[in-house]
mmCIF file of C-alpha atoms in Angstrom:
data_model
loop_
_atom_site.group_PDB
_atom_site.id
_atom_site.type_symbol
_atom_site.label_atom_id
_atom_site.label_comp_id
_atom_site.label_asym_id
_atom_site.label_seq_id
_atom_site.Cartn_x
_atom_site.Cartn_y
_atom_site.Cartn_z
ATOM 1 C CA MET A 1 15.586 3.509 -31.377
ATOM 2 C CA LEU A 2 14.697 3.813 -27.182
ATOM 3 C CA GLU A 3 11.425 4.528 -28.148
ATOM 4 C CA LYS A 4 10.787 1.870 -30.307
ATOM 5 C CA CYS A 5 12.626 -0.574 -27.345
ATOM 6 C CA LYS A 6 10.863 0.916 -24.533
ATOM 7 C CA HIS A 7 6.930 0.174 -26.468
ATOM 8 C CA SER A 8 8.743 -2.946 -27.654
ATOM 9 C CA LEU A 9 9.228 -3.985 -24.024
ATOM 10 C CA SER A 10 5.863 -1.883 -22.747
ATOM 11 C CA VAL A 11 3.382 -4.542 -25.194
ATOM 12 C CA PHE A 12 5.784 -7.733 -24.057
ATOM 13 C CA LEU A 13 4.839 -7.231 -20.694
ATOM 14 C CA ASP A 14 1.691 -6.533 -21.582
ATOM 15 C CA VAL A 15 0.969 -9.530 -23.231
ATOM 16 C CA LEU A 16 3.010 -11.809 -20.143
ATOM 17 C CA ALA A 17 0.780 -9.684 -17.734
ATOM 18 C CA SER A 18 -2.452 -10.936 -20.097
ATOM 19 C CA CYS A 19 -1.715 -14.455 -20.266
ATOM 20 C CA LEU A 20 -0.766 -14.744 -16.711
ATOM 21 C CA MET A 21 -3.501 -12.935 -14.550
ATOM 22 C CA PRO A 22 -5.546 -15.532 -15.332
ATOM 23 C CA LEU A 23 -3.871 -18.053 -13.869
ATOM 24 C CA ILE A 24 -3.617 -17.092 -10.310
ATOM 25 C CA PRO A 25 -5.926 -18.828 -9.364
ATOM 26 C CA MET A 26 -4.608 -22.038 -10.947
ATOM 27 C CA LEU A 27 -1.177 -21.086 -9.516
ATOM 28 C CA ILE A 28 -2.910 -20.400 -5.728
ATOM 29 C CA ALA A 29 -4.468 -23.039 -5.616
ATOM 30 C CA ALA A 30 -1.463 -25.427 -6.515
ATOM 31 C CA SER A 31 0.666 -23.547 -4.412
ATOM 32 C CA MET A 32 -1.928 -24.235 -1.113
ATOM 33 C CA PHE A 33 -1.686 -28.122 -1.635
ATOM 34 C CA LYS A 34 2.308 -28.440 -1.899
ATOM 35 C CA THR A 35 2.095 -26.048 1.163
ATOM 36 C CA LEU A 36 -0.268 -28.793 3.477
ATOM 37 C CA ALA A 37 1.870 -31.783 1.914
ATOM 38 C CA ALA A 38 5.323 -30.016 3.569
ATOM 39 C CA ILE A 39 2.813 -28.832 6.286
ATOM 40 C CA LEU A 40 1.194 -32.328 6.959
ATOM 41 C CA GLY A 41 4.160 -34.584 5.693
ATOM 42 C CA PRO A 42 7.889 -35.124 6.737
ATOM 43 C CA ASP A 43 9.107 -31.963 6.231
ATOM 44 C CA MET A 44 7.383 -30.432 8.892
ATOM 45 C CA LEU A 45 4.387 -32.101 11.356
ATOM 46 C CA HIS A 46 5.112 -35.755 10.446
ATOM 47 C CA TRP A 47 1.112 -36.082 10.507
ATOM 48 C CA ILE A 48 1.748 -38.389 7.457
ATOM 49 C CA ASP A 49 3.953 -40.150 5.659
ATOM 50 C CA ALA A 50 5.680 -39.748 2.006
ATOM 51 C CA SER A 51 4.327 -42.662 1.042
ATOM 52 C CA SER A 52 0.579 -42.472 2.201
ATOM 53 C CA SER A 53 -1.911 -41.931 -0.818
ATOM 54 C CA LEU A 54 -2.879 -38.543 0.987
ATOM 55 C CA TYR A 55 0.488 -36.896 0.506
ATOM 56 C CA VAL A 56 0.830 -38.372 -2.791
ATOM 57 C CA LEU A 57 -2.611 -36.868 -3.574
ATOM 58 C CA PHE A 58 -1.694 -33.249 -2.535
ATOM 59 C CA THR A 59 1.827 -33.355 -3.807
ATOM 60 C CA PHE A 60 0.721 -34.417 -7.950
ATOM 61 C CA VAL A 61 -2.453 -31.293 -7.215
ATOM 62 C CA GLY A 62 0.940 -29.522 -6.559
ATOM 63 C CA ASP A 63 2.723 -30.162 -9.128
ATOM 64 C CA ALA A 64 0.098 -30.390 -11.647
ATOM 65 C CA GLY A 65 -0.593 -26.445 -11.679
ATOM 66 C CA PHE A 66 3.027 -25.950 -13.054
ATOM 67 C CA TYR A 67 3.876 -28.936 -15.184
ATOM 68 C CA PHE A 68 0.787 -28.153 -17.486
ATOM 69 C CA PHE A 69 1.279 -24.473 -18.110
ATOM 70 C CA PRO A 70 2.051 -25.149 -21.588
ATOM 71 C CA ILE A 71 -1.629 -26.323 -21.797
ATOM 72 C CA MET A 72 -2.656 -23.570 -19.683
ATOM 73 C CA ILE A 73 -0.926 -20.780 -21.281
ATOM 74 C CA GLY A 74 -1.876 -21.625 -24.774
ATOM 75 C CA TYR A 75 -5.254 -21.113 -23.963
ATOM 76 C CA THR A 76 -4.817 -17.777 -22.076
ATOM 77 C CA ALA A 77 -2.109 -16.581 -25.067
ATOM 78 C CA ALA A 78 -4.634 -17.894 -27.583
ATOM 79 C CA LYS A 79 -7.464 -15.668 -26.351
ATOM 80 C CA ARG A 80 -4.902 -12.451 -26.060
ATOM 81 C CA PHE A 81 -3.744 -13.284 -29.773
ATOM 82 C CA ASP A 82 -7.165 -13.921 -30.893
ATOM 83 C CA CYS A 83 -7.051 -17.198 -32.498
ATOM 84 C CA ASN A 84 -8.892 -20.560 -31.834
ATOM 85 C CA VAL A 85 -8.180 -20.999 -28.208
ATOM 86 C CA ILE A 86 -8.487 -24.868 -28.271
ATOM 87 C CA LEU A 87 -5.862 -25.255 -30.689
ATOM 88 C CA GLY A 88 -3.733 -23.195 -28.812
ATOM 89 C CA MET A 89 -4.271 -25.340 -25.732
ATOM 90 C CA PHE A 90 -3.400 -28.503 -28.257
ATOM 91 C CA ILE A 91 0.077 -26.636 -29.723
ATOM 92 C CA GLY A 92 0.740 -27.019 -25.739
ATOM 93 C CA ALA A 93 -0.161 -30.759 -25.175
ATOM 94 C CA ILE A 94 2.035 -31.661 -28.393
ATOM 95 C CA MET A 95 4.863 -29.460 -26.500
ATOM 96 C CA LEU A 96 4.062 -32.337 -23.309
ATOM 97 C CA HIS A 97 3.357 -35.260 -25.587
ATOM 98 C CA PRO A 98 5.041 -38.442 -23.078
ATOM 99 C CA THR A 99 6.206 -39.798 -26.529
ATOM 100 C CA PHE A 100 8.169 -36.037 -26.797
ATOM 101 C CA VAL A 101 9.077 -35.877 -23.152
ATOM 102 C CA GLN A 102 10.671 -39.126 -23.385
ATOM 103 C CA ILE A 103 12.067 -38.646 -26.605
ATOM 104 C CA ALA A 104 13.346 -35.130 -24.911
ATOM 105 C CA GLU A 105 14.553 -37.789 -21.543
ATOM 106 C CA ASN A 106 16.509 -39.894 -23.692
ATOM 107 C CA GLY A 107 18.244 -37.446 -25.951
ATOM 108 C CA SER A 108 17.100 -39.336 -29.104
ATOM 109 C CA LEU A 109 17.507 -37.795 -32.780
ATOM 110 C CA PHE A 110 14.219 -36.408 -34.316
ATOM 111 C CA ASP A 111 13.002 -34.622 -36.855
ATOM 112 C CA VAL A 112 10.139 -32.457 -38.100
ATOM 113 C CA TYR A 113 9.308 -32.933 -41.804
ATOM 114 C CA GLY A 114 12.994 -33.904 -42.168
ATOM 115 C CA ILE A 115 14.102 -30.884 -40.008
ATOM 116 C CA PRO A 116 16.057 -31.826 -37.723
ATOM 117 C CA CYS A 117 14.684 -30.844 -34.034
ATOM 118 C CA HIS A 118 16.351 -29.996 -30.985
ATOM 119 C CA VAL A 119 13.835 -32.069 -28.329
ATOM 120 C CA GLN A 120 13.264 -30.441 -25.201
ATOM 121 C CA ASN A 121 11.290 -31.228 -22.157
ATOM 122 C CA TYR A 122 8.611 -28.296 -22.583
ATOM 123 C CA SER A 123 6.575 -28.734 -18.850
ATOM 124 C CA SER A 124 6.601 -25.899 -16.192
ATOM 125 C CA THR A 125 7.504 -23.566 -19.682
ATOM 126 C CA ILE A 126 6.315 -20.233 -20.250
ATOM 127 C CA ILE A 127 7.763 -18.615 -23.318
ATOM 128 C CA PRO A 128 7.747 -21.687 -26.182
ATOM 129 C CA ILE A 129 4.108 -21.531 -25.895
ATOM 130 C CA LEU A 130 3.726 -17.813 -25.877
ATOM 131 C CA LEU A 131 6.319 -17.453 -29.379
ATOM 132 C CA SER A 132 4.451 -20.696 -30.432
ATOM 133 C CA VAL A 133 0.971 -19.043 -30.405
ATOM 134 C CA PHE A 134 1.643 -15.845 -30.853
ATOM 135 C CA VAL A 135 3.047 -17.377 -34.759
ATOM 136 C CA PHE A 136 0.104 -19.928 -35.023
ATOM 137 C CA SER A 137 -2.340 -16.871 -34.885
ATOM 138 C CA TYR A 138 -1.222 -15.411 -38.187
ATOM 139 C CA ILE A 139 -0.859 -18.919 -39.773
ATOM 140 C CA GLU A 140 -4.673 -19.570 -38.631
ATOM 141 C CA ARG A 141 -5.420 -16.463 -39.990
ATOM 142 C CA PHE A 142 -4.037 -16.557 -42.640
ATOM 143 C CA PHE A 143 -5.727 -20.150 -43.779
ATOM 144 C CA ASN A 144 -9.144 -19.089 -42.535
ATOM 145 C CA LYS A 145 -9.136 -16.326 -45.339
ATOM 146 C CA HIS A 146 -7.589 -18.432 -47.927
ATOM 147 C CA ILE A 147 -10.159 -21.509 -47.360
ATOM 148 C CA PRO A 148 -13.442 -21.536 -49.022
ATOM 149 C CA GLN A 149 -15.603 -21.474 -46.130
ATOM 150 C CA THR A 150 -17.259 -24.890 -46.931
ATOM 151 C CA LEU A 151 -13.662 -26.361 -46.321
ATOM 152 C CA SER A 152 -11.603 -24.253 -43.571
ATOM 153 C CA ALA A 153 -13.484 -26.492 -41.145
ATOM 154 C CA ILE A 154 -12.108 -29.340 -41.963
ATOM 155 C CA PHE A 155 -8.816 -27.766 -43.474
ATOM 156 C CA ALA A 156 -8.034 -24.619 -41.906
ATOM 157 C CA PRO A 157 -7.441 -25.760 -38.355
ATOM 158 C CA THR A 158 -5.542 -29.055 -39.842
ATOM 159 C CA LEU A 159 -2.898 -27.072 -42.569
ATOM 160 C CA SER A 160 -2.160 -24.488 -38.997
ATOM 161 C CA ILE A 161 -1.095 -26.789 -37.154
ATOM 162 C CA ALA A 162 1.041 -28.898 -39.634
ATOM 163 C CA VAL A 163 2.663 -25.645 -40.634
ATOM 164 C CA ILE A 164 3.327 -24.572 -37.194
ATOM 165 C CA LEU A 165 4.544 -27.999 -35.865
ATOM 166 C CA PRO A 166 7.877 -27.378 -37.208
ATOM 167 C CA ILE A 167 8.235 -23.660 -36.387
ATOM 168 C CA ALA A 168 7.252 -24.394 -33.016
ATOM 169 C CA LEU A 169 9.281 -27.618 -32.419
ATOM 170 C CA CYS A 170 12.609 -26.885 -34.438
ATOM 171 C CA ILE A 171 12.796 -23.142 -33.754
ATOM 172 C CA LEU A 172 10.217 -21.200 -31.418
ATOM 173 C CA GLY A 173 10.834 -23.981 -28.555
ATOM 174 C CA PRO A 174 14.374 -24.122 -28.348
ATOM 175 C CA ILE A 175 14.899 -20.643 -28.563
ATOM 176 C CA GLY A 176 12.027 -20.124 -26.011
ATOM 177 C CA SER A 177 13.553 -22.525 -24.000
ATOM 178 C CA ILE A 178 16.856 -21.050 -24.225
ATOM 179 C CA LEU A 179 16.071 -17.326 -23.302
ATOM 180 C CA GLY A 180 13.851 -18.557 -20.594
ATOM 181 C CA GLU A 181 17.032 -20.425 -19.129
ATOM 182 C CA TYR A 182 19.503 -17.419 -20.000
ATOM 183 C CA ILE A 183 17.025 -15.277 -17.612
ATOM 184 C CA SER A 184 16.318 -17.834 -14.919
ATOM 185 C CA ASN A 185 20.328 -18.291 -14.870
ATOM 186 C CA ALA A 186 20.709 -15.080 -14.165
ATOM 187 C CA LEU A 187 18.419 -14.634 -11.406
ATOM 188 C CA ILE A 188 19.664 -17.799 -9.764
ATOM 189 C CA SER A 189 24.007 -16.015 -10.399
ATOM 190 C CA LEU A 190 22.540 -13.440 -7.853
ATOM 191 C CA GLY A 191 22.083 -16.229 -5.504
ATOM 192 C CA ASN A 192 25.776 -18.419 -6.357
ATOM 193 C CA MET A 193 27.654 -15.099 -5.901
ATOM 194 C CA GLY A 194 27.000 -15.184 -2.573
ATOM 195 C CA GLY A 195 28.681 -12.333 -0.159
ATOM 196 C CA LEU A 196 28.051 -8.657 -0.573
ATOM 197 C CA ALA A 197 26.763 -9.026 -3.977
ATOM 198 C CA THR A 198 23.941 -11.232 -3.429
ATOM 199 C CA ILE A 199 23.311 -9.529 -0.117
ATOM 200 C CA LEU A 200 22.697 -5.836 -2.411
ATOM 201 C CA SER A 201 20.668 -7.224 -5.029
ATOM 202 C CA MET A 202 18.169 -8.910 -2.195
ATOM 203 C CA ALA A 203 18.469 -4.968 -0.881
ATOM 204 C CA LEU A 204 18.100 -3.371 -4.524
ATOM 205 C CA ILE A 205 14.510 -5.877 -4.982
ATOM 206 C CA ALA A 206 12.766 -5.771 -2.116
ATOM 207 C CA ALA A 207 13.388 -1.448 -1.752
ATOM 208 C CA LEU A 208 12.664 -1.142 -5.693
ATOM 209 C CA TRP A 209 9.985 -3.585 -6.025
ATOM 210 C CA GLU A 210 7.267 -1.519 -5.956
ATOM 211 C CA TYR A 211 7.636 1.139 -8.392
ATOM 212 C CA ILE A 212 8.353 -2.284 -10.434
ATOM 213 C CA VAL A 213 4.953 -3.378 -9.316
ATOM 214 C CA MET A 214 3.654 0.602 -10.718
ATOM 215 C CA ALA A 215 5.923 0.019 -13.573
ATOM 216 C CA GLY A 216 4.069 -3.093 -14.416
ATOM 217 C CA MET A 217 7.145 -5.243 -14.867
ATOM 218 C CA HIS A 218 6.847 -7.322 -11.830
ATOM 219 C CA TRP A 219 5.077 -10.432 -14.268
ATOM 220 C CA LEU A 220 8.761 -10.806 -16.144
ATOM 221 C CA PHE A 221 10.232 -11.389 -12.430
ATOM 222 C CA ILE A 222 6.745 -14.081 -11.311
ATOM 223 C CA THR A 223 7.450 -15.457 -14.821
ATOM 224 C CA THR A 224 11.134 -16.466 -14.061
ATOM 225 C CA ILE A 225 10.081 -17.115 -9.861
ATOM 226 C CA PHE A 226 8.092 -19.805 -11.618
ATOM 227 C CA MET A 227 10.034 -21.170 -13.986
ATOM 228 C CA ILE A 228 12.579 -21.755 -11.136
ATOM 229 C CA LEU A 229 10.249 -23.413 -8.933
ATOM 230 C CA ALA A 230 9.555 -26.033 -11.174
ATOM 231 C CA GLN A 231 13.559 -26.917 -12.578
ATOM 232 C CA ASP A 232 14.889 -26.635 -9.028
ATOM 233 C CA GLY A 233 12.186 -26.575 -6.158
ATOM 234 C CA VAL A 234 13.412 -23.476 -4.571
ATOM 235 C CA GLU A 235 14.129 -19.790 -5.494
ATOM 236 C CA SER A 236 15.871 -17.732 -2.333
ATOM 237 C CA VAL A 237 17.206 -13.873 -4.236
ATOM 238 C CA VAL A 238 14.212 -12.844 -5.903
ATOM 239 C CA ALA A 239 11.048 -14.765 -4.516
ATOM 240 C CA PRO A 240 12.196 -13.788 -0.699
ATOM 241 C CA SER A 241 12.583 -10.647 -1.205
ATOM 242 C CA VAL A 242 9.344 -9.924 -3.356
ATOM 243 C CA LEU A 243 6.349 -11.309 -0.765
ATOM 244 C CA LEU A 244 8.666 -9.402 2.285
ATOM 245 C CA ALA A 245 8.770 -6.252 0.061
ATOM 246 C CA ALA A 246 4.525 -6.047 -0.014
ATOM 247 C CA PHE A 247 5.038 -5.266 4.038
ATOM 248 C CA THR A 248 6.897 -2.381 3.374
ATOM 249 C CA VAL A 249 2.952 -0.511 2.051
ATOM 250 C CA GLY A 250 1.259 -1.858 4.962
ATOM 251 C CA GLY A 251 4.271 -0.415 7.446
ATOM 252 C CA MET A 252 4.816 2.373 5.190
ATOM 253 C CA CYS A 253 0.443 3.332 5.471
ATOM 254 C CA LEU A 254 0.499 2.774 9.210
ATOM 255 C CA GLY A 255 3.170 5.408 9.643
ATOM 256 C CA ALA A 256 1.406 8.057 7.992
ATOM 257 C CA MET A 257 -1.656 7.480 8.964
ATOM 258 C CA LEU A 258 -0.094 8.140 12.789
ATOM 259 C CA ARG A 259 0.858 11.755 11.524
ATOM 260 C CA ILE A 260 -1.892 12.704 8.755
ATOM 261 C CA LYS A 261 -4.535 14.423 10.736
ATOM 262 C CA ASP A 262 -7.327 14.876 8.617
ATOM 263 C CA LYS A 263 -9.746 12.001 9.575
ATOM 264 C CA GLU A 264 -11.305 11.274 6.469
ATOM 265 C CA GLN A 265 -7.503 10.233 4.919
ATOM 266 C CA ARG A 266 -6.686 7.814 7.980
ATOM 267 C CA ALA A 267 -9.471 6.129 7.643
ATOM 268 C CA LEU A 268 -8.484 5.576 4.175
ATOM 269 C CA ALA A 269 -5.015 5.046 5.287
ATOM 270 C CA PHE A 270 -6.181 2.567 7.741
ATOM 271 C CA SER A 271 -8.315 0.900 5.045
ATOM 272 C CA TYR A 272 -4.788 0.129 2.768
ATOM 273 C CA ILE A 273 -3.429 -1.713 5.504
ATOM 274 C CA ILE A 274 -6.491 -3.505 5.742
ATOM 275 C CA ALA A 275 -6.184 -4.072 2.151
ATOM 276 C CA GLN A 276 -2.908 -5.119 1.772
ATOM 277 C CA MET A 277 -2.340 -7.395 4.881
ATOM 278 C CA ILE A 278 -5.379 -9.327 4.172
ATOM 279 C CA GLY A 279 -6.557 -8.876 1.054
ATOM 280 C CA GLY A 280 -3.270 -8.838 -0.627
ATOM 281 C CA VAL A 281 -3.808 -5.218 -2.589
ATOM 282 C CA THR A 282 -0.995 -2.805 -2.468
ATOM 283 C CA GLU A 283 -2.445 -0.754 -5.371
ATOM 284 C CA PRO A 284 -4.554 1.579 -2.720
ATOM 285 C CA GLY A 285 -2.080 2.242 -0.493
ATOM 286 C CA LEU A 286 0.798 3.043 -2.796
ATOM 287 C CA TYR A 287 -1.360 5.677 -5.100
ATOM 288 C CA GLY A 288 -3.268 6.637 -1.941
ATOM 289 C CA ILE A 289 -0.266 7.524 0.304
ATOM 290 C CA GLY A 290 2.967 6.955 -1.526
ATOM 291 C CA VAL A 291 1.521 8.919 -4.921
ATOM 292 C CA ARG A 292 0.049 10.886 -2.932
ATOM 293 C CA TYR A 293 2.567 12.380 -0.179
ATOM 294 C CA LYS A 294 5.818 11.366 -2.157
ATOM 295 C CA ARG A 295 7.284 11.459 1.555
ATOM 296 C CA PRO A 296 6.447 8.067 2.433
ATOM 297 C CA PHE A 297 7.776 6.554 -0.466
ATOM 298 C CA ILE A 298 11.566 6.680 1.377
ATOM 299 C CA GLY A 299 9.797 4.905 4.385
ATOM 300 C CA MET A 300 8.986 2.132 2.199
ATOM 301 C CA MET A 301 12.068 1.890 0.704
ATOM 302 C CA ALA A 302 14.255 1.568 3.898
ATOM 303 C CA GLY A 303 11.877 -1.084 4.674
ATOM 304 C CA GLY A 304 12.525 -3.185 1.690
ATOM 305 C CA ILE A 305 16.471 -2.648 2.236
ATOM 306 C CA ALA A 306 16.247 -3.825 5.827
ATOM 307 C CA ALA A 307 13.885 -6.588 5.190
ATOM 308 C CA GLY A 308 16.160 -7.589 2.109
ATOM 309 C CA LEU A 309 19.541 -7.423 3.961
ATOM 310 C CA PHE A 310 17.813 -9.682 6.730
ATOM 311 C CA ALA A 311 16.789 -12.268 4.018
ATOM 312 C CA SER A 312 20.049 -12.606 2.493
ATOM 313 C CA ILE A 313 21.636 -12.999 5.776
ATOM 314 C CA VAL A 314 19.714 -15.489 7.206
ATOM 315 C CA GLY A 315 19.615 -17.064 3.594
ATOM 316 C CA LEU A 316 15.690 -16.933 3.232
ATOM 317 C CA GLN A 317 14.206 -19.961 0.745
ATOM 318 C CA VAL A 318 11.010 -19.683 -0.650
ATOM 319 C CA TYR A 319 9.443 -23.046 -1.702
ATOM 320 C CA ASN A 320 6.337 -22.123 -3.107
ATOM 321 C CA PHE A 321 5.275 -19.560 -4.536
ATOM 322 C CA LEU A 322 1.852 -17.792 -3.909
ATOM 323 C CA PRO A 323 1.685 -14.721 -5.566
ATOM 324 C CA VAL A 324 -0.166 -12.391 -3.324
ATOM 325 C CA ALA A 325 0.854 -9.323 -0.855
ATOM 326 C CA SER A 326 -1.417 -10.512 2.267
ATOM 327 C CA PHE A 327 0.168 -12.897 5.405
ATOM 328 C CA LEU A 328 -0.653 -15.655 3.491
ATOM 329 C CA GLY A 329 2.143 -15.262 1.238
ATOM 330 C CA LEU A 330 4.181 -16.013 3.997
ATOM 331 C CA LEU A 331 3.033 -19.660 3.231
ATOM 332 C CA SER A 332 5.274 -19.573 0.528
ATOM 333 C CA PHE A 333 8.236 -20.291 3.269
ATOM 334 C CA ILE A 334 7.286 -23.579 3.859
ATOM 335 C CA GLY A 335 8.838 -26.660 3.035
ATOM 336 C CA GLY A 336 12.430 -26.263 4.160
ATOM 337 C CA SER A 337 13.207 -25.765 8.142
ATOM 338 C CA THR A 338 11.099 -24.420 10.541
ATOM 339 C CA MET A 339 13.222 -21.940 10.943
ATOM 340 C CA ASN A 340 13.351 -20.836 7.433
ATOM 341 C CA LEU A 341 9.607 -19.945 8.152
ATOM 342 C CA VAL A 342 10.430 -18.405 11.226
ATOM 343 C CA TYR A 343 12.357 -15.791 10.088
ATOM 344 C CA ALA A 344 10.143 -15.412 7.019
ATOM 345 C CA VAL A 345 7.755 -13.945 9.834
ATOM 346 C CA ILE A 346 10.265 -11.867 11.201
ATOM 347 C CA GLY A 347 11.777 -10.804 8.496
ATOM 348 C CA ALA A 348 7.521 -9.516 7.471
ATOM 349 C CA VAL A 349 8.039 -7.682 10.782
ATOM 350 C CA ILE A 350 11.331 -6.072 9.809
ATOM 351 C CA ALA A 351 9.967 -4.978 6.695
ATOM 352 C CA PHE A 352 6.725 -3.983 8.304
ATOM 353 C CA VAL A 353 8.077 -1.670 11.561
ATOM 354 C CA VAL A 354 10.705 -0.379 9.704
ATOM 355 C CA SER A 355 8.443 1.430 6.849
ATOM 356 C CA THR A 356 6.745 2.511 9.714
ATOM 357 C CA VAL A 357 9.039 4.385 11.970
ATOM 358 C CA VAL A 358 11.078 5.848 9.059
ATOM 359 C CA THR A 359 7.593 6.929 7.335
ATOM 360 C CA TYR A 360 6.570 8.347 11.113
ATOM 361 C CA VAL A 361 9.328 10.030 11.876
ATOM 362 C CA LEU A 362 9.674 11.940 8.312
ATOM 363 C CA GLY A 363 6.269 12.094 8.519
ATOM 364 C CA VAL A 364 3.694 14.266 6.052
ATOM 365 C CA ASP A 365 3.208 16.843 3.825
ATOM 366 C CA GLU A 366 -0.442 17.506 3.934
ATOM 367 C CA SER A 367 -0.212 21.342 3.332
ATOM 368 C CA LYS A 368 0.723 20.840 -0.148
ATOM 369 C CA ASN A 369 -2.622 21.335 -2.571
ATOM 370 C CA GLU A 370 -3.114 18.052 -3.449
ATOM 371 C CA ASN A 371 -4.141 17.190 -7.195
ATOM 372 C CA LYS A 372 -7.141 14.870 -6.273
ATOM 373 C CA GLU A 373 -7.482 15.058 -9.822
ATOM 374 C CA VAL A 374 -4.360 13.041 -10.412
ATOM 375 C CA ILE A 375 -5.305 10.393 -7.975
ATOM 376 C CA LYS A 376 -8.372 9.766 -9.395
ATOM 377 C CA GLN A 377 -6.822 9.246 -12.465
ATOM 378 C CA TRP A 378 -4.202 6.203 -10.557
ATOM 379 C CA PHE A 379 -6.860 4.733 -9.243
ATOM 380 C CA CYS A 380 -8.934 4.395 -12.689
ATOM 381 C CA ILE A 381 -5.889 3.467 -14.113
ATOM 382 C CA ILE A 382 -5.375 0.526 -11.906
ATOM 383 C CA HIS A 383 -9.436 -0.463 -12.390
ATOM 384 C CA GLU A 384 -8.035 -0.771 -16.471
ATOM 385 C CA THR A 385 -4.862 -2.441 -15.704
ATOM 386 C CA ASN A 386 -6.737 -5.200 -13.614
ATOM 387 C CA ARG A 387 -9.813 -6.429 -16.737
ATOM 388 C CA PRO A 388 -9.247 -9.420 -18.425
ATOM 389 C CA ASN A 389 -9.255 -7.806 -21.843
ATOM 390 C CA PHE A 390 -6.696 -4.793 -20.814
ATOM 391 C CA HIS A 391 -4.664 -2.896 -23.358
ATOM 392 C CA GLN A 392 -2.359 -0.155 -22.603
ATOM 393 C CA LYS A 393 -4.125 2.163 -25.020
ATOM 394 C CA SER A 394 -7.295 1.970 -22.905
ATOM 395 C CA ILE A 395 -5.657 3.834 -19.993
ATOM 396 C CA ILE A 396 -6.212 7.189 -22.521
ATOM 397 C CA ASN A 397 -9.792 6.514 -21.258
ATOM 398 C CA CYS A 398 -9.701 7.486 -17.625
ATOM 399 C CA ASP A 399 -11.293 11.169 -17.640
ATOM 400 C CA LEU A 400 -9.298 13.873 -15.790
#
């Protein structure tokens, strides 16, 4: 039973990652526009007025990347579940139609084929469209299989949409929305608890974040962060911890580099620092230093705990989540007070310095017979997981 639960969770995370990863460029672009509006607008520099066309343009362009999530994920989910991508986007568009949104805002009664429908605003949501496209893929295959080819071009898509409408709007949509709301509220409650509970939660998330990334579970947290930001415009528990945790990898690599005697490995460690700080890629450092020498992971966790504690004490808040692990991630803290950004920079420095110092003090054990083939397999797994058509089974093709 436990193995089945683990497998189901693994499959869910695999699906979530494959549906969200293609959206990262769009999310970064949207977040950058929102950041520009925050920097240039009345929140910080006051260079442009809130009523100016440029400010309004940057604002709605930034919001568009999140508002139309159901349409974008309708496309990526359709590719993942091997059904018609245009119809997948069509389902997302149905959920966002102004008439449907207006019914939700007015709280009016509505039904689909006589079935009562709990109408909700699905803008910026992820789970409802994901569930809907998953079920739709089976419906579409059924009609494509049983309708004669001469008639399938007209009737297969029409009947598929007709069948999915009550399922998506009356069942899956509300369920997905409620599920997403529970996940979001669970994380929000960590911040609402305040005091020691919030402090420990942020320290723990920052300390363990890179392990969560290695386990592939980070997309669940990232998805929730986006949902909270779309709903409240600010997130103060998970996002700050996550963004600061990235700098612990660079610090770990620097501390290890200062102790490693092998010139080739020192050069590699330096490249790992550049990869994290500028490229926003932590995997080389995690696997090239952490997995290889193991002890540096302690330094990384120490930096995460220190940064998480600092973030919780000063009340760091994220306004535009940039899902990158480089210095650009600090732009996520722009949107509130200037001190929020200053504290974010201080938090990043704390994460980096503490990780460096602890890793350096503990040192690295180069005397052990390093299993280079294991390291090679890790990098193969990294390569496989970053492929657009990644499937968990594909890692078995990594040669040992």
